[in-house]
């Protein structure tokens, strides 16, 4: 099979689309247009032509609360032949349908009226149905719901002509949060049926709910025995992201019993993914996240996909899973933007896409959402003074905010590399395996130094600080230093650099020759600090 589709937005109001498919023995060509004339008036139409001469036309118009739909299918294939591709789409035999509906709010309730005409013809057999509906529903007594509907059906065919009507009345009276009493009645020209029931709603677990109901029905009329019939039923529903399922059981005092189950899902196949969803649609938006989301946290603010349809906000989707498949309409222009400003996530993937839909369209957005964690840290220099102008570098950076002098709020993407710097010098925080809370305590930043006879020196507040080196163990360093001088260790300043220790020698004056020799000796035991000063870290 060869299949191709295209949609194009002519202007702010008109979208056109076309599709062609060539199969082994069939082919079809489809064209459609969607015209948003005003905010209240929309017209769309589809024409589908088939290689065997069959054709299908459809036009829909919506004006405020009034909707009109007309479709016509002309089946040109011989009924003695195998069904063609158009028969799988629209059935066998010519058929035509006109539907008109209108609804309006009246007296705090909803009134509706509709008319449907259905015609079909297969060989020499034809049928014609006119269906009229008018109804009204509203709340009474605060939470009780009353509904009244009148339905009339006029049908005719080659051999029979029949007219029927029925008036239906329903009343639902809630009792508490989970129980209700229900009455329903159906009345026509030859019979009536009245039923009263008690219903109890049950919630068994997440996504599983249902109801248990017991009732009494009284039927009377030309074809009933005027008997009381008691009945009981149970219904369960399990609806989740991937599938919908239901179970219904019924039994009455006349010996009738039934049990039915249903399971439904929809499979969407793209060039690089297969999705299952409980939402049925001809077009979808795929929000596919390729990174890690910690869904176990209850207090996480999720990112949001803002979905605009024809330049108007249609819906907002909270992204809480690795993949989200959102059903969308055909022949519409969509603009989707990912909003992470108020969330605990950081997106390094697609943040905006614009596309026009046709049947079979999947708008694919590749996201890379990372959990953003917030930390508080105090940064001081070697003299204990607050450090200013700290910046974050790397993919994991989301924001650095100085709350007060030397106190910073750091927001970083979980598992992504970053480093903190000031004046191009490294600022150190505890290693990830030693962090027990979001308060990182007091930390330090490397000062800007100059090279004095092979030793890095910084002058802060009229005091000299000489960089000795990076060491694994502070105690081992002290033992080594004590072998050189008994009072030498009183001048050392120790700072944590991850899970290691940086050592500085402090002095009110410049180094003496002996101090310089001792520092050179200690530096021979130091670790290579190139990575510690330049490497990115992850939290």
XYZ file of C-alpha atoms in Angstrom:
539
model
C 0.000 0.000 0.000
C 1.201 3.494 -0.887
C -0.316 6.276 1.188
C 0.299 10.025 1.343
C -1.290 12.908 3.243
C -0.876 16.673 3.247
C -2.528 19.557 5.068
C -2.034 23.268 4.468
C -3.283 26.375 6.247
C -4.324 28.915 3.601
C -4.985 31.674 6.145
C -6.155 32.138 9.722
C -9.599 30.723 8.849
C -9.116 28.027 6.193
C -7.280 24.701 6.348
C -7.256 22.266 3.425
C -6.065 18.671 3.317
C -5.692 15.809 0.865
C -4.945 12.091 1.018
C -4.272 9.436 -1.598
C -3.851 5.687 -1.195
C -3.027 3.017 -3.768
C -3.646 -0.621 -2.842
C -3.156 -3.822 -4.804
C -6.616 -3.689 -6.397
C -8.143 -0.435 -5.088
C -7.284 3.190 -4.661
C -8.961 6.252 -3.208
C -8.461 10.009 -3.179
C -9.707 12.226 -0.370
C -9.877 16.012 0.039
C -11.132 18.111 2.935
C -11.566 21.728 4.000
C -12.218 23.367 7.366
C -13.484 26.971 7.280
C -13.781 28.880 10.569
C -15.923 31.727 9.227
C -16.432 33.414 12.620
C -15.898 32.401 16.247
C -19.453 31.010 16.225
C -19.658 29.558 12.711
C -17.621 26.643 11.365
C -18.082 24.628 8.166
C -16.050 21.573 7.162
C -16.410 19.137 4.307
C -14.830 15.902 3.038
C -15.041 14.180 -0.353
C -13.702 10.660 -0.924
C -13.490 9.177 -4.443
C -12.733 5.499 -5.106
C -11.279 3.785 -8.163
C -14.337 1.512 -8.552
C -16.638 4.521 -9.003
C -17.957 4.725 -5.439
C -17.906 8.098 -3.718
C -18.610 9.654 -0.337
C -19.483 13.251 0.555
C -19.828 14.857 3.965
C -20.503 18.415 5.107
C -20.848 19.673 8.680
C -21.897 23.116 9.878
C -21.944 24.399 13.444
C -23.385 27.763 14.457
C -23.394 28.355 18.212
C -25.758 25.654 19.580
C -27.040 24.539 16.160
C -25.348 21.629 14.347
C -26.132 20.262 10.873
C -24.486 17.200 9.322
C -25.124 15.609 5.944
C -23.335 12.651 4.349
C -24.012 10.616 1.233
C -22.382 7.361 0.114
C -22.881 5.952 -3.387
C -21.813 2.287 -3.562
C -20.932 1.310 -7.139
C -19.604 -2.186 -6.640
C -21.615 -5.294 -7.554
C -22.968 -7.085 -4.482
C -21.858 -10.398 -5.984
C -18.233 -9.256 -5.868
C -15.876 -9.213 -2.899
C -16.197 -6.035 -0.775
C -13.964 -3.154 -1.827
C -12.041 -0.710 0.355
C -14.988 1.732 0.386
C -17.258 -0.958 1.857
C -14.931 -1.279 4.833
C -15.222 2.482 5.354
C -18.942 3.057 4.790
C -20.727 -0.309 4.606
C -22.484 -2.113 1.749
C -25.176 -0.364 -0.268
C -26.072 3.272 -0.837
C -26.814 5.261 2.302
C -27.562 8.841 3.195
C -27.993 10.650 6.502
C -29.111 14.124 7.543
C -28.845 15.154 11.209
C -29.930 18.467 12.742
C -29.653 19.248 16.456
C -30.076 22.284 18.681
C -29.678 22.785 22.413
C -30.412 25.764 24.629
C -30.314 26.579 28.322
C -33.841 27.315 29.579
C -34.899 27.982 33.188
C -31.588 26.714 34.619
C -31.950 23.494 32.635
C -30.915 22.158 29.245
C -33.410 21.735 26.405
C -32.590 19.958 23.149
C -34.271 19.008 19.907
C -32.970 16.854 17.060
C -34.031 15.361 13.747
C -32.313 12.490 11.919
C -33.180 11.064 8.518
C -31.481 7.806 7.479
C -31.914 6.214 4.065
C -30.290 3.095 2.670
C -30.668 0.974 -0.435
C -29.222 -2.447 -1.329
C -30.257 -3.901 -4.678
C -34.063 -3.557 -4.656
C -34.448 -3.216 -0.875
C -34.705 0.218 0.704
C -35.376 1.658 4.167
C -36.150 5.177 5.319
C -36.207 6.376 8.938
C -37.253 9.739 10.379
C -36.268 10.108 14.035
C -37.455 13.056 16.148
C -36.250 13.819 19.668
C -37.112 16.620 22.055
C -36.096 16.713 25.683
C -35.396 18.752 28.780
C -33.352 18.136 31.920
C -32.622 20.203 35.009
C -31.735 19.997 38.680
C -34.589 20.146 41.181
C -34.504 20.095 44.976
C -30.859 21.226 44.849
C -29.166 17.978 43.712
C -31.936 15.856 42.186
C -32.002 15.543 38.405
C -35.202 15.391 36.351
C -35.198 14.493 32.635
C -38.087 14.245 30.166
C -37.746 13.076 26.560
C -40.176 12.559 23.686
C -39.043 10.373 20.783
C -40.896 9.577 17.565
C -39.759 7.204 14.805
C -41.361 6.973 11.362
C -40.003 4.058 9.334
C -40.828 2.660 5.940
C -39.364 0.035 3.657
C -40.439 -2.168 0.748
C -42.784 -4.256 2.862
C -43.699 -2.323 6.000
C -44.558 1.092 7.306
C -44.469 1.781 11.027
C -44.807 4.811 13.283
C -43.984 4.720 16.984
C -43.475 7.145 19.817
C -42.384 7.016 23.443
C -42.207 9.456 26.356
C -39.439 8.786 28.854
C -39.207 10.281 32.345
C -36.258 9.949 34.709
C -35.691 11.195 38.259
C -32.490 10.690 40.240
C -32.523 11.643 43.950
C -29.140 11.417 45.731
C -28.929 10.200 49.328
C -25.539 11.118 50.722
C -22.379 10.826 48.652
C -22.713 7.236 47.405
C -26.411 6.338 47.295
C -29.411 7.398 45.253
C -33.023 6.505 44.507
C -33.928 6.361 40.817
C -37.226 6.351 38.981
C -37.642 5.728 35.242
C -40.792 5.476 33.187
C -41.520 4.802 29.497
C -44.971 5.476 28.048
C -46.274 4.862 24.521
C -49.684 4.463 22.892
C -50.103 0.822 23.970
C -48.024 0.224 27.101
C -46.120 1.677 29.982
C -43.176 0.623 32.128
C -42.317 2.014 35.578
C -39.242 1.174 37.601
C -37.899 2.374 40.937
C -34.444 1.375 42.161
C -31.892 1.935 44.889
C -28.308 2.472 43.696
C -25.082 2.332 45.702
C -21.824 3.612 44.216
C -18.630 1.713 45.082
C -14.967 2.677 44.696
C -12.830 -0.442 44.996
C -9.376 0.934 44.148
C -7.640 3.471 41.919
C -9.357 3.660 38.514
C -11.874 0.964 39.496
C -15.404 1.953 40.455
C -18.941 0.802 39.857
C -22.383 0.438 41.356
C -24.786 -2.102 42.816
C -28.486 -1.600 42.113
C -31.736 -3.310 43.151
C -35.113 -2.369 41.701
C -38.764 -3.221 41.078
C -40.405 -2.825 37.660
C -44.101 -2.806 36.772
C -45.124 -3.232 33.115
C -48.640 -2.904 31.753
C -50.133 -2.765 28.287
C -51.269 -4.823 25.341
C -48.301 -7.220 25.439
C -47.523 -7.491 29.165
C -48.877 -9.549 32.078
C -49.067 -6.620 34.538
C -46.637 -8.320 36.899
C -44.130 -6.903 39.356
C -40.591 -7.862 38.428
C -37.677 -7.445 40.843
C -34.146 -7.153 39.516
C -30.581 -6.595 40.627
C -27.473 -5.542 38.744
C -23.814 -4.828 39.278
C -21.475 -2.819 37.079
C -17.725 -2.280 37.356
C -15.495 0.020 35.325
C -11.741 0.144 35.063
C -10.505 3.131 33.078
C -6.838 4.004 32.828
C -4.421 5.527 30.356
C -3.946 2.331 28.334
C -7.374 0.695 28.175
C -11.018 0.833 29.250
C -12.780 -2.222 30.624
C -16.213 -2.878 32.064
C -18.273 -5.703 33.522
C -22.067 -5.799 33.817
C -24.229 -8.464 35.441
C -28.037 -8.561 35.630
C -30.693 -10.938 36.981
C -34.449 -10.640 37.612
C -37.244 -12.600 39.250
C -38.490 -13.955 35.912
C -35.364 -16.064 35.600
C -33.513 -13.884 33.118
C -29.808 -13.362 33.781
C -26.924 -11.962 31.769
C -23.244 -11.181 32.149
C -21.199 -9.075 29.757
C -17.615 -7.853 29.698
C -15.835 -5.360 27.496
C -12.192 -4.430 26.943
C -11.088 -1.737 24.527
C -7.819 -0.042 23.636
C -6.325 1.848 20.703
C -2.922 1.162 19.168
C -1.006 4.008 17.521
C 2.017 3.061 15.405
C 4.570 5.671 14.308
C 7.928 5.311 12.587
C 9.776 4.835 15.884
C 7.162 4.032 18.536
C 4.095 1.940 19.336
C 1.574 3.418 21.779
C -1.507 2.003 23.496
C -4.173 4.432 24.694
C -7.733 4.303 25.959
C -8.607 7.488 24.045
C -9.944 6.910 20.530
C -9.119 9.494 17.864
C -8.006 9.832 14.242
C -5.200 12.254 15.186
C -2.931 12.458 18.216
C -0.321 14.625 19.886
C 2.578 12.535 21.217
C 4.506 14.022 24.152
C 7.398 11.577 24.368
C 9.818 12.198 27.214
C 13.261 10.605 26.785
C 14.561 11.365 30.281
C 13.850 10.345 33.850
C 10.818 11.603 35.781
C 10.514 10.727 39.457
C 6.758 10.104 39.703
C 6.986 8.849 43.307
C 7.111 12.376 44.716
C 3.678 13.640 45.732
C 4.596 17.325 46.029
C 6.122 17.769 42.568
C 4.844 20.570 40.325
C 4.620 19.055 36.848
C 5.398 20.682 33.512
C 2.480 21.704 31.323
C 1.829 21.403 27.585
C -0.244 24.387 26.437
C -2.208 23.282 23.361
C -3.666 25.915 21.053
C -6.127 24.945 18.315
C -6.557 27.550 15.558
C -4.806 30.151 17.762
C -7.099 29.598 20.759
C -6.117 27.725 23.922
C -7.744 24.292 23.671
C -6.370 22.402 26.676
C -3.498 22.194 29.162
C -1.905 18.788 29.776
C 0.162 18.070 32.896
C 3.112 15.882 31.907
C 3.519 13.273 34.639
C 4.523 10.195 32.662
C 7.267 9.175 30.256
C 4.808 9.386 27.347
C 1.482 11.159 26.891
C -0.784 10.524 23.883
C -3.388 13.280 23.523
C -6.345 12.937 21.109
C -6.799 15.987 18.863
C -9.153 17.062 16.069
C -8.701 16.714 12.314
C -8.127 19.601 9.909
C -7.010 22.010 12.626
C -3.825 23.978 13.175
C -2.135 23.203 16.480
C 0.544 25.090 18.389
C 2.019 23.284 21.390
C 4.392 24.912 23.885
C 5.993 23.301 26.941
C 5.828 25.443 30.097
C 8.314 24.592 32.860
C 8.450 27.981 34.602
C 6.306 27.018 37.602
C 7.310 23.352 37.600
C 9.984 21.206 39.221
C 11.311 20.150 35.811
C 13.751 21.396 33.215
C 13.287 20.647 29.501
C 16.224 20.202 27.136
C 14.109 18.840 24.269
C 11.443 20.310 21.992
C 9.668 23.232 23.622
C 7.424 24.328 20.714
C 5.847 22.779 17.642
C 3.322 23.922 15.048
C 1.427 21.536 12.757
C -1.831 21.008 10.868
C -3.768 17.768 11.280
C -5.502 15.313 8.952
C -6.779 11.787 9.687
C -3.807 9.644 10.715
C -1.650 12.565 11.884
C 0.618 12.125 14.920
C 2.292 15.362 16.043
C 5.452 14.161 17.776
C 7.310 16.197 20.407
C 10.572 14.781 21.775
C 10.966 16.071 25.329
C 13.842 15.758 27.775
C 12.336 16.659 31.119
C 14.554 16.367 34.157
C 13.489 16.707 37.780
C 14.710 20.025 39.132
C 15.954 19.912 42.724
C 16.437 23.033 44.845
C 19.291 23.437 47.320
C 20.375 26.126 49.763
C 24.083 26.803 50.270
C 26.246 29.403 51.990
C 29.400 30.323 50.074
C 32.278 32.057 51.866
C 35.815 32.808 50.822
C 38.890 31.671 52.758
C 38.520 34.559 55.203
C 34.875 33.719 55.949
C 33.443 36.624 53.949
C 30.381 36.053 51.690
C 31.049 35.269 48.028
C 29.070 37.172 45.390
C 28.348 36.721 41.686
C 28.094 32.912 41.613
C 27.046 31.445 38.260
C 26.055 27.970 37.076
C 27.525 26.333 33.957
C 26.342 23.123 32.258
C 23.261 21.256 31.042
C 22.035 20.714 34.593
C 21.739 24.420 35.394
C 18.251 25.770 35.944
C 18.876 28.796 38.104
C 21.014 30.387 40.823
C 19.494 33.041 43.085
C 21.289 34.979 45.824
C 18.793 35.145 48.694
C 21.057 37.293 50.891
C 24.786 37.964 51.112
C 26.548 34.666 50.485
C 23.341 32.573 50.703
C 22.208 31.016 47.413
C 19.263 28.991 46.157
C 20.521 26.569 43.500
C 18.137 24.768 41.114
C 19.644 21.938 39.050
C 18.263 19.163 36.830
C 18.471 15.736 38.447
C 21.294 13.634 37.011
C 22.591 16.355 34.669
C 26.128 17.835 34.767
C 26.839 21.327 36.126
C 29.403 23.337 38.043
C 29.303 26.558 40.071
C 31.856 29.303 39.475
C 32.671 32.846 40.539
C 35.168 34.950 38.607
C 35.989 31.787 36.609
C 37.029 29.974 39.796
C 35.350 26.804 41.046
C 32.819 26.756 43.907
C 32.556 23.437 45.723
C 29.548 21.634 47.213
C 29.298 18.231 48.968
C 29.348 15.090 46.817
C 25.937 13.639 45.903
C 26.366 10.545 48.108
C 26.951 12.675 51.217
C 23.962 15.013 50.815
C 21.286 14.266 53.418
C 19.010 17.298 52.910
C 18.460 20.232 50.590
C 20.492 22.432 52.922
C 24.092 22.007 51.777
C 25.519 24.042 54.667
C 28.580 26.258 54.363
C 30.823 25.800 51.329
C 33.608 27.750 49.685
C 34.836 29.030 46.350
C 38.413 28.976 45.098
C 39.938 32.458 45.222
C 41.631 34.116 42.284
C 45.346 33.398 42.687
C 48.685 34.424 41.252
C 51.789 32.278 40.868
C 54.539 33.143 43.334
C 57.638 30.998 42.837
C 55.541 28.000 41.772
C 52.956 28.383 44.566
C 49.457 29.789 43.990
C 48.781 32.746 46.302
C 45.669 34.822 47.024
C 45.567 38.000 49.085
C 42.271 38.484 50.962
C 41.725 41.251 53.554
C 45.486 41.909 53.873
C 46.169 38.238 54.547
C 48.056 35.801 52.332
C 46.661 32.356 51.448
C 48.935 29.845 49.728
C 47.398 26.830 48.032
C 49.025 23.627 49.299
C 46.948 21.062 47.405
C 44.114 18.533 47.305
C 44.170 15.529 49.647
C 42.116 12.413 50.270
C 42.494 12.386 54.047
C 42.932 15.365 56.365
C 44.428 13.283 59.211
C 47.128 11.763 57.004
C 48.012 15.259 55.790
C 48.316 16.524 59.364
C 50.631 13.653 60.319
C 52.860 14.526 57.393
C 52.795 18.246 58.257
C 53.708 17.586 61.915
C 56.870 15.810 60.834
C 57.995 19.069 59.238
C 57.172 21.510 62.053
C 55.361 21.327 65.387
C 53.493 24.628 64.971
C 53.199 24.460 61.206
C 49.634 23.051 61.326
C 48.218 26.078 63.186
C 48.376 28.072 59.974
C 46.430 25.650 57.774
C 42.930 26.320 56.440
C 40.944 23.252 55.389
C 38.041 23.347 52.923
C 35.906 20.482 51.641
C 35.940 19.906 47.882
C 33.355 17.195 47.328
C 34.613 14.166 49.252
C 38.194 15.468 49.356
C 39.985 18.267 51.231
C 41.706 21.380 49.908
C 44.472 22.813 52.085
C 45.695 26.418 52.232
C 48.509 27.937 54.263
C 47.601 31.307 55.791
C 50.103 33.984 56.761
C 50.113 37.667 57.666
C 53.313 38.047 55.696
C 54.827 36.598 52.593
C 56.324 33.111 52.807
C 59.643 32.558 54.488
C 62.182 30.350 52.781
C 61.495 27.525 55.277
C 57.717 27.766 54.838
C 58.138 27.632 51.090
C 60.297 24.491 51.349
C 57.751 22.831 53.654
C 54.864 23.641 51.285
C 56.830 22.246 48.348
C 57.362 19.051 50.352
C 53.647 18.749 51.207
C 52.664 19.414 47.593
C 54.564 16.307 46.554
C 51.941 14.266 48.473
C 48.958 16.115 46.956
C 46.512 14.696 44.418
C 46.129 15.939 40.877
C 43.467 18.641 41.282
C 42.849 19.293 37.585
C 39.615 17.300 37.523
C 38.411 18.644 40.872
C 38.760 22.213 39.628
C 37.249 21.666 36.181
C 34.962 18.603 36.286
C 31.191 18.886 36.234
C 29.169 17.262 39.006
C 25.726 15.606 39.098
C 23.107 15.529 41.849
